[in-house]
Amino acid sequence: MKYFELDKKTLEIVSGPWVSDELPVFADDLPLVAKEVLSMPDDWVVSGQVWNDATSSVEDTQVSLNNKARTYLAQTDWYVIRSTETGVSVPADVSAKRAESRASIIE
């Protein structure tokens, strides 16, 4: 069988495809999970990413770019909350990247 190794939290492809007789099981403390590929077309989508068999690489699609941008915004929301509640400024680099992330989201 063919499988990919995925990040447990984001379900983004980390590596692969791999071939094995059995789907591997990773220890609970490892950040990976295996996902079997039942068929292997030229492009295979996982979590918005596309695996391109011809180039053996993972390519981002707008879906995965949107997910990454939303994840960054969620992870840095506390800066905005802290600023609102205490008046401590959001660092300029965080503000700039948040603006870039918001602009990159295309529905």
mmCIF file of N, CA and C in Angstrom:
data_model
loop_
_atom_site.group_PDB
_atom_site.id
_atom_site.type_symbol
_atom_site.label_atom_id
_atom_site.label_comp_id
_atom_site.label_asym_id
_atom_site.label_seq_id
_atom_site.Cartn_x
_atom_site.Cartn_y
_atom_site.Cartn_z
ATOM 1 N N MET A 1 0.834 -1.182 0.000
ATOM 2 C CA MET A 1 0.000 0.000 0.000
ATOM 3 C C MET A 1 0.877 1.242 0.000
ATOM 4 N N LYS A 2 0.338 2.330 -0.516
ATOM 5 C CA LYS A 2 1.034 3.623 -0.490
ATOM 6 C C LYS A 2 0.405 4.475 0.602
ATOM 7 N N TYR A 3 1.236 5.262 1.276
ATOM 8 C CA TYR A 3 0.718 6.157 2.306
ATOM 9 C C TYR A 3 1.587 7.403 2.403
ATOM 10 N N PHE A 4 0.996 8.438 2.998
ATOM 11 C CA PHE A 4 1.701 9.681 3.311
ATOM 12 C C PHE A 4 1.816 9.799 4.812
ATOM 13 N N GLU A 5 2.814 10.525 5.278
ATOM 14 C CA GLU A 5 2.893 10.899 6.683
ATOM 15 C C GLU A 5 2.345 12.313 6.792
ATOM 16 N N LEU A 6 1.364 12.505 7.684
ATOM 17 C CA LEU A 6 0.704 13.788 7.858
ATOM 18 C C LEU A 6 0.972 14.347 9.243
ATOM 19 N N ASP A 7 0.979 15.669 9.354
ATOM 20 C CA ASP A 7 1.048 16.347 10.640
ATOM 21 C C ASP A 7 -0.285 16.115 11.346
ATOM 22 N N LYS A 8 -0.256 15.635 12.594
ATOM 23 C CA LYS A 8 -1.496 15.318 13.316
ATOM 24 C C LYS A 8 -2.423 16.520 13.479
ATOM 25 N N LYS A 9 -1.851 17.696 13.718
ATOM 26 C CA LYS A 9 -2.678 18.876 13.986
ATOM 27 C C LYS A 9 -3.252 19.487 12.720
ATOM 28 N N THR A 10 -2.430 19.637 11.693
ATOM 29 C CA THR A 10 -2.877 20.345 10.495
ATOM 30 C C THR A 10 -3.325 19.411 9.378
ATOM 31 N N LEU A 11 -2.959 18.132 9.499
ATOM 32 C CA LEU A 11 -3.216 17.129 8.459
ATOM 33 C C LEU A 11 -2.556 17.491 7.131
ATOM 34 N N GLU A 12 -1.496 18.282 7.185
ATOM 35 C CA GLU A 12 -0.732 18.595 5.988
ATOM 36 C C GLU A 12 0.296 17.498 5.762
ATOM 37 N N ILE A 13 0.600 17.231 4.505
ATOM 38 C CA ILE A 13 1.572 16.202 4.155
ATOM 39 C C ILE A 13 2.953 16.613 4.657
ATOM 40 N N VAL A 14 3.610 15.706 5.364
ATOM 41 C CA VAL A 14 4.967 15.928 5.847
ATOM 42 C C VAL A 14 5.947 15.221 4.919
ATOM 43 N N SER A 15 5.639 13.979 4.561
ATOM 44 C CA SER A 15 6.515 13.244 3.654
ATOM 45 C C SER A 15 5.751 12.101 2.995
ATOM 46 N N GLY A 16 6.346 11.551 1.971
ATOM 47 C CA GLY A 16 5.739 10.436 1.264
ATOM 48 C C GLY A 16 5.686 10.741 -0.213
ATOM 49 N N PRO A 17 5.096 9.901 -1.003
ATOM 50 C CA PRO A 17 4.425 8.678 -0.546
ATOM 51 C C PRO A 17 5.432 7.577 -0.232
ATOM 52 N N TRP A 18 5.042 6.716 0.687
ATOM 53 C CA TRP A 18 5.839 5.577 1.083
ATOM 54 C C TRP A 18 5.069 4.322 0.704
ATOM 55 N N VAL A 19 5.776 3.222 0.546
ATOM 56 C CA VAL A 19 5.143 1.934 0.246
ATOM 57 C C VAL A 19 5.473 0.968 1.369
ATOM 58 N N SER A 20 4.438 0.261 1.850
ATOM 59 C CA SER A 20 4.624 -0.690 2.937
ATOM 60 C C SER A 20 3.504 -1.722 2.890
ATOM 61 N N ASP A 21 3.748 -2.864 3.490
ATOM 62 C CA ASP A 21 2.697 -3.882 3.585
ATOM 63 C C ASP A 21 1.648 -3.493 4.612
ATOM 64 N N GLU A 22 2.060 -2.699 5.616
ATOM 65 C CA GLU A 22 1.148 -2.277 6.672
ATOM 66 C C GLU A 22 1.224 -0.765 6.850
ATOM 67 N N LEU A 23 0.100 -0.189 7.258
ATOM 68 C CA LEU A 23 0.066 1.239 7.569
ATOM 69 C C LEU A 23 0.758 1.437 8.910
ATOM 70 N N PRO A 24 1.782 2.283 8.990
ATOM 71 C CA PRO A 24 2.500 2.448 10.261
ATOM 72 C C PRO A 24 1.645 3.161 11.305
ATOM 73 N N VAL A 25 1.924 2.837 12.554
ATOM 74 C CA VAL A 25 1.273 3.506 13.671
ATOM 75 C C VAL A 25 2.368 4.229 14.438
ATOM 76 N N PHE A 26 2.193 5.527 14.629
ATOM 77 C CA PHE A 26 3.202 6.322 15.323
ATOM 78 C C PHE A 26 2.835 6.457 16.795
ATOM 79 N N ALA A 27 3.842 6.577 17.636
ATOM 80 C CA ALA A 27 3.611 6.778 19.066
ATOM 81 C C ALA A 27 2.791 8.046 19.282
ATOM 82 N N ASP A 28 1.997 8.063 20.351
ATOM 83 C CA ASP A 28 1.122 9.201 20.642
ATOM 84 C C ASP A 28 1.875 10.517 20.761
ATOM 85 N N ASP A 29 3.131 10.458 21.216
ATOM 86 C CA ASP A 29 3.885 11.700 21.409
ATOM 87 C C ASP A 29 4.540 12.205 20.118
ATOM 88 N N LEU A 30 4.434 11.464 19.026
ATOM 89 C CA LEU A 30 4.969 11.935 17.750
ATOM 90 C C LEU A 30 3.898 12.738 17.012
ATOM 91 N N PRO A 31 4.312 13.765 16.286
ATOM 92 C CA PRO A 31 3.334 14.644 15.629
ATOM 93 C C PRO A 31 2.865 14.121 14.271
ATOM 94 N N LEU A 32 3.012 12.807 14.016
ATOM 95 C CA LEU A 32 2.679 12.274 12.706
ATOM 96 C C LEU A 32 1.540 11.262 12.758
ATOM 97 N N VAL A 33 0.853 11.147 11.646
ATOM 98 C CA VAL A 33 -0.160 10.119 11.448
ATOM 99 C C VAL A 33 -0.045 9.682 9.988
ATOM 100 N N ALA A 34 -0.318 8.405 9.727
ATOM 101 C CA ALA A 34 -0.219 7.899 8.352
ATOM 102 C C ALA A 34 -1.600 7.878 7.709
ATOM 103 N N LYS A 35 -1.663 8.207 6.434
ATOM 104 C CA LYS A 35 -2.911 8.207 5.673
ATOM 105 C C LYS A 35 -2.692 7.377 4.420
ATOM 106 N N GLU A 36 -3.480 6.292 4.299
ATOM 107 C CA GLU A 36 -3.337 5.431 3.135
ATOM 108 C C GLU A 36 -3.874 6.110 1.886
ATOM 109 N N VAL A 37 -3.193 5.869 0.792
ATOM 110 C CA VAL A 37 -3.629 6.360 -0.508
ATOM 111 C C VAL A 37 -4.239 5.163 -1.226
ATOM 112 N N LEU A 38 -5.552 5.202 -1.430
ATOM 113 C CA LEU A 38 -6.215 4.071 -2.061
ATOM 114 C C LEU A 38 -5.977 4.041 -3.557
ATOM 115 N N SER A 39 -5.877 5.200 -4.157
ATOM 116 C CA SER A 39 -5.507 5.282 -5.566
ATOM 117 C C SER A 39 -4.532 6.440 -5.688
ATOM 118 N N MET A 40 -3.717 6.428 -6.687
ATOM 119 C CA MET A 40 -2.692 7.446 -6.809
ATOM 120 C C MET A 40 -2.806 8.148 -8.158
ATOM 121 N N PRO A 41 -3.750 9.081 -8.294
ATOM 122 C CA PRO A 41 -3.810 9.855 -9.536
ATOM 123 C C PRO A 41 -2.600 10.790 -9.612
ATOM 124 N N ASP A 42 -2.464 11.500 -10.729
ATOM 125 C CA ASP A 42 -1.327 12.423 -10.878
ATOM 126 C C ASP A 42 -1.275 13.431 -9.755
ATOM 127 N N ASP A 43 -2.409 13.946 -9.364
ATOM 128 C CA ASP A 43 -2.482 14.887 -8.240
ATOM 129 C C ASP A 43 -3.416 14.306 -7.203
ATOM 130 N N TRP A 44 -3.002 14.311 -5.942
ATOM 131 C CA TRP A 44 -3.814 13.751 -4.869
ATOM 132 C C TRP A 44 -3.938 14.795 -3.773
ATOM 133 N N VAL A 45 -5.144 15.130 -3.381
ATOM 134 C CA VAL A 45 -5.366 16.232 -2.448
ATOM 135 C C VAL A 45 -5.512 15.735 -1.017
ATOM 136 N N VAL A 46 -4.766 16.335 -0.120
ATOM 137 C CA VAL A 46 -4.898 16.095 1.319
ATOM 138 C C VAL A 46 -4.908 17.449 1.976
ATOM 139 N N SER A 47 -5.981 17.768 2.668
ATOM 140 C CA SER A 47 -6.031 19.000 3.441
ATOM 141 C C SER A 47 -5.716 20.225 2.595
ATOM 142 N N GLY A 48 -6.132 20.204 1.340
ATOM 143 C CA GLY A 48 -5.897 21.343 0.486
ATOM 144 C C GLY A 48 -4.563 21.333 -0.220
ATOM 145 N N GLN A 49 -3.648 20.464 0.211
ATOM 146 C CA GLN A 49 -2.373 20.352 -0.471
ATOM 147 C C GLN A 49 -2.501 19.338 -1.595
ATOM 148 N N VAL A 50 -1.694 19.473 -2.608
ATOM 149 C CA VAL A 50 -1.731 18.562 -3.739
ATOM 150 C C VAL A 50 -0.395 17.838 -3.832
ATOM 151 N N TRP A 51 -0.465 16.524 -3.904
ATOM 152 C CA TRP A 51 0.744 15.741 -4.141
ATOM 153 C C TRP A 51 0.851 15.543 -5.639
ATOM 154 N N ASN A 52 1.933 15.947 -6.207
ATOM 155 C CA ASN A 52 2.155 15.801 -7.632
ATOM 156 C C ASN A 52 3.137 14.658 -7.827
ATOM 157 N N ASP A 53 2.621 13.532 -8.350
ATOM 158 C CA ASP A 53 3.450 12.347 -8.540
ATOM 159 C C ASP A 53 4.584 12.603 -9.527
ATOM 160 N N ALA A 54 4.321 13.401 -10.547
ATOM 161 C CA ALA A 54 5.327 13.659 -11.582
ATOM 162 C C ALA A 54 6.562 14.351 -11.018
ATOM 163 N N THR A 55 6.348 15.287 -10.080
ATOM 164 C CA THR A 55 7.473 16.031 -9.512
ATOM 165 C C THR A 55 7.861 15.528 -8.123
ATOM 166 N N SER A 56 7.083 14.567 -7.585
ATOM 167 C CA SER A 56 7.304 14.040 -6.227
ATOM 168 C C SER A 56 7.401 15.162 -5.205
ATOM 169 N N SER A 57 6.432 16.069 -5.283
ATOM 170 C CA SER A 57 6.448 17.190 -4.343
ATOM 171 C C SER A 57 5.029 17.542 -3.906
ATOM 172 N N VAL A 58 4.956 18.205 -2.780
ATOM 173 C CA VAL A 58 3.694 18.698 -2.259
ATOM 174 C C VAL A 58 3.549 20.144 -2.690
ATOM 175 N N GLU A 59 2.390 20.493 -3.218
ATOM 176 C CA GLU A 59 2.141 21.859 -3.650
ATOM 177 C C GLU A 59 0.944 22.411 -2.881
ATOM 178 N N ASP A 60 1.038 23.664 -2.485
ATOM 179 C CA ASP A 60 -0.077 24.304 -1.800
ATOM 180 C C ASP A 60 -1.128 24.727 -2.816
ATOM 181 N N THR A 61 -2.376 24.620 -2.400
ATOM 182 C CA THR A 61 -3.487 25.161 -3.178
ATOM 183 C C THR A 61 -4.028 26.343 -2.389
ATOM 184 N N GLN A 62 -4.992 27.061 -2.940
ATOM 185 C CA GLN A 62 -5.565 28.192 -2.207
ATOM 186 C C GLN A 62 -6.192 27.730 -0.896
ATOM 187 N N VAL A 63 -6.758 26.521 -0.891
ATOM 188 C CA VAL A 63 -7.362 25.983 0.333
ATOM 189 C C VAL A 63 -6.311 25.858 1.432
ATOM 190 N N SER A 64 -5.147 25.270 1.111
ATOM 191 C CA SER A 64 -4.126 25.106 2.145
ATOM 192 C C SER A 64 -3.500 26.442 2.534
ATOM 193 N N LEU A 65 -3.364 27.361 1.580
ATOM 194 C CA LEU A 65 -2.861 28.699 1.914
ATOM 195 C C LEU A 65 -3.830 29.421 2.840
ATOM 196 N N ASN A 66 -5.135 29.290 2.562
ATOM 197 C CA ASN A 66 -6.148 29.876 3.448
ATOM 198 C C ASN A 66 -6.050 29.273 4.841
ATOM 199 N N ASN A 67 -5.895 27.940 4.918
ATOM 200 C CA ASN A 67 -5.789 27.272 6.225
ATOM 201 C C ASN A 67 -4.574 27.758 6.999
ATOM 202 N N LYS A 68 -3.446 27.907 6.315
ATOM 203 C CA LYS A 68 -2.231 28.387 6.986
ATOM 204 C C LYS A 68 -2.412 29.817 7.491
ATOM 205 N N ALA A 69 -3.041 30.656 6.677
ATOM 206 C CA ALA A 69 -3.269 32.050 7.086
ATOM 207 C C ALA A 69 -4.206 32.110 8.287
ATOM 208 N N ARG A 70 -5.278 31.334 8.247
ATOM 209 C CA ARG A 70 -6.230 31.318 9.373
ATOM 210 C C ARG A 70 -5.586 30.778 10.639
ATOM 211 N N THR A 71 -4.728 29.792 10.496
ATOM 212 C CA THR A 71 -4.021 29.240 11.654
ATOM 213 C C THR A 71 -3.127 30.303 12.278
ATOM 214 N N TYR A 72 -2.399 31.044 11.450
ATOM 215 C CA TYR A 72 -1.533 32.107 11.977
ATOM 216 C C TYR A 72 -2.367 33.171 12.692
ATOM 217 N N LEU A 73 -3.481 33.556 12.098
ATOM 218 C CA LEU A 73 -4.340 34.560 12.730
ATOM 219 C C LEU A 73 -4.854 34.064 14.077
ATOM 220 N N ALA A 74 -5.274 32.816 14.133
ATOM 221 C CA ALA A 74 -5.776 32.256 15.394
ATOM 222 C C ALA A 74 -4.672 32.210 16.452
ATOM 223 N N GLN A 75 -3.452 31.858 16.038
ATOM 224 C CA GLN A 75 -2.331 31.768 16.973
ATOM 225 C C GLN A 75 -1.880 33.124 17.496
ATOM 226 N N THR A 76 -2.176 34.189 16.774
ATOM 227 C CA THR A 76 -1.728 35.521 17.189
ATOM 228 C C THR A 76 -2.873 36.420 17.651
ATOM 229 N N ASP A 77 -4.078 35.877 17.728
ATOM 230 C CA ASP A 77 -5.217 36.659 18.230
ATOM 231 C C ASP A 77 -4.960 37.218 19.625
ATOM 232 N N TRP A 78 -4.187 36.504 20.430
ATOM 233 C CA TRP A 78 -3.946 36.958 21.796
ATOM 234 C C TRP A 78 -3.249 38.321 21.838
ATOM 235 N N TYR A 79 -2.417 38.627 20.824
ATOM 236 C CA TYR A 79 -1.782 39.947 20.771
ATOM 237 C C TYR A 79 -2.840 41.045 20.660
ATOM 238 N N VAL A 80 -3.827 40.803 19.815
ATOM 239 C CA VAL A 80 -4.887 41.796 19.592
ATOM 240 C C VAL A 80 -5.742 41.927 20.853
ATOM 241 N N ILE A 81 -6.058 40.804 21.484
ATOM 242 C CA ILE A 81 -6.843 40.833 22.723
ATOM 243 C C ILE A 81 -6.083 41.568 23.812
ATOM 244 N N ARG A 82 -4.786 41.246 23.953
ATOM 245 C CA ARG A 82 -3.962 41.927 24.959
ATOM 246 C C ARG A 82 -3.925 43.425 24.692
ATOM 247 N N SER A 83 -3.788 43.813 23.438
ATOM 248 C CA SER A 83 -3.746 45.222 23.075
ATOM 249 C C SER A 83 -5.051 45.925 23.427
ATOM 250 N N THR A 84 -6.155 45.267 23.143
ATOM 251 C CA THR A 84 -7.471 45.835 23.440
ATOM 252 C C THR A 84 -7.677 45.982 24.947
ATOM 253 N N GLU A 85 -7.264 44.964 25.693
ATOM 254 C CA GLU A 85 -7.516 44.955 27.134
ATOM 255 C C GLU A 85 -6.525 45.784 27.937
ATOM 256 N N THR A 86 -5.259 45.849 27.493
ATOM 257 C CA THR A 86 -4.239 46.502 28.322
ATOM 258 C C THR A 86 -3.570 47.696 27.660
ATOM 259 N N GLY A 87 -3.753 47.845 26.356
ATOM 260 C CA GLY A 87 -3.112 48.946 25.653
ATOM 261 C C GLY A 87 -1.699 48.645 25.199
ATOM 262 N N VAL A 88 -1.190 47.426 25.473
ATOM 263 C CA VAL A 88 0.143 47.047 25.009
ATOM 264 C C VAL A 88 0.056 46.831 23.502
ATOM 265 N N SER A 89 0.921 47.474 22.765
ATOM 266 C CA SER A 89 0.875 47.410 21.304
ATOM 267 C C SER A 89 1.206 46.018 20.772
ATOM 268 N N VAL A 90 0.571 45.687 19.672
ATOM 269 C CA VAL A 90 0.910 44.462 18.944
ATOM 270 C C VAL A 90 2.238 44.734 18.244
ATOM 271 N N PRO A 91 3.211 43.811 18.354
ATOM 272 C CA PRO A 91 4.491 44.031 17.673
ATOM 273 C C PRO A 91 4.276 44.283 16.177
ATOM 274 N N ALA A 92 5.083 45.178 15.620
ATOM 275 C CA ALA A 92 4.927 45.578 14.219
ATOM 276 C C ALA A 92 5.027 44.402 13.251
ATOM 277 N N ASP A 93 5.959 43.473 13.525
ATOM 278 C CA ASP A 93 6.099 42.327 12.623
ATOM 279 C C ASP A 93 4.869 41.425 12.662
ATOM 280 N N VAL A 94 4.256 41.296 13.834
ATOM 281 C CA VAL A 94 3.035 40.492 13.961
ATOM 282 C C VAL A 94 1.881 41.190 13.250
ATOM 283 N N SER A 95 1.767 42.497 13.429
ATOM 284 C CA SER A 95 0.710 43.255 12.739
ATOM 285 C C SER A 95 0.855 43.144 11.222
ATOM 286 N N ALA A 96 2.083 43.238 10.749
ATOM 287 C CA ALA A 96 2.326 43.157 9.304
ATOM 288 C C ALA A 96 1.984 41.780 8.763
ATOM 289 N N LYS A 97 2.403 40.734 9.491
ATOM 290 C CA LYS A 97 2.115 39.377 9.015
ATOM 291 C C LYS A 97 0.625 39.070 9.118
ATOM 292 N N ARG A 98 -0.060 39.608 10.148
ATOM 293 C CA ARG A 98 -1.515 39.405 10.252
ATOM 294 C C ARG A 98 -2.216 40.064 9.066
ATOM 295 N N ALA A 99 -1.793 41.271 8.702
ATOM 296 C CA ALA A 99 -2.383 41.952 7.553
ATOM 297 C C ALA A 99 -2.131 41.152 6.267
ATOM 298 N N GLU A 100 -0.919 40.646 6.121
ATOM 299 C CA GLU A 100 -0.580 39.821 4.958
ATOM 300 C C GLU A 100 -1.433 38.542 4.935
ATOM 301 N N SER A 101 -1.604 37.932 6.099
ATOM 302 C CA SER A 101 -2.418 36.714 6.184
ATOM 303 C C SER A 101 -3.870 36.976 5.805
ATOM 304 N N ARG A 102 -4.423 38.084 6.335
ATOM 305 C CA ARG A 102 -5.816 38.420 5.997
ATOM 306 C C ARG A 102 -5.972 38.664 4.494
ATOM 307 N N ALA A 103 -5.000 39.352 3.909
ATOM 308 C CA ALA A 103 -5.066 39.665 2.476
ATOM 309 C C ALA A 103 -4.901 38.420 1.605
ATOM 310 N N SER A 104 -4.228 37.399 2.121
ATOM 311 C CA SER A 104 -3.979 36.202 1.310
ATOM 312 C C SER A 104 -5.165 35.243 1.269
ATOM 313 N N ILE A 105 -6.124 35.437 2.170
ATOM 314 C CA ILE A 105 -7.297 34.552 2.197
ATOM 315 C C ILE A 105 -8.245 34.902 1.075
ATOM 316 N N ILE A 106 -8.482 33.911 0.217
ATOM 317 C CA ILE A 106 -9.399 34.083 -0.907
ATOM 318 C C ILE A 106 -10.465 33.018 -0.781
ATOM 319 N N GLU A 107 -11.688 33.451 -0.668
ATOM 320 C CA GLU A 107 -12.802 32.495 -0.520
ATOM 321 C C GLU A 107 -13.202 31.903 -1.826
#
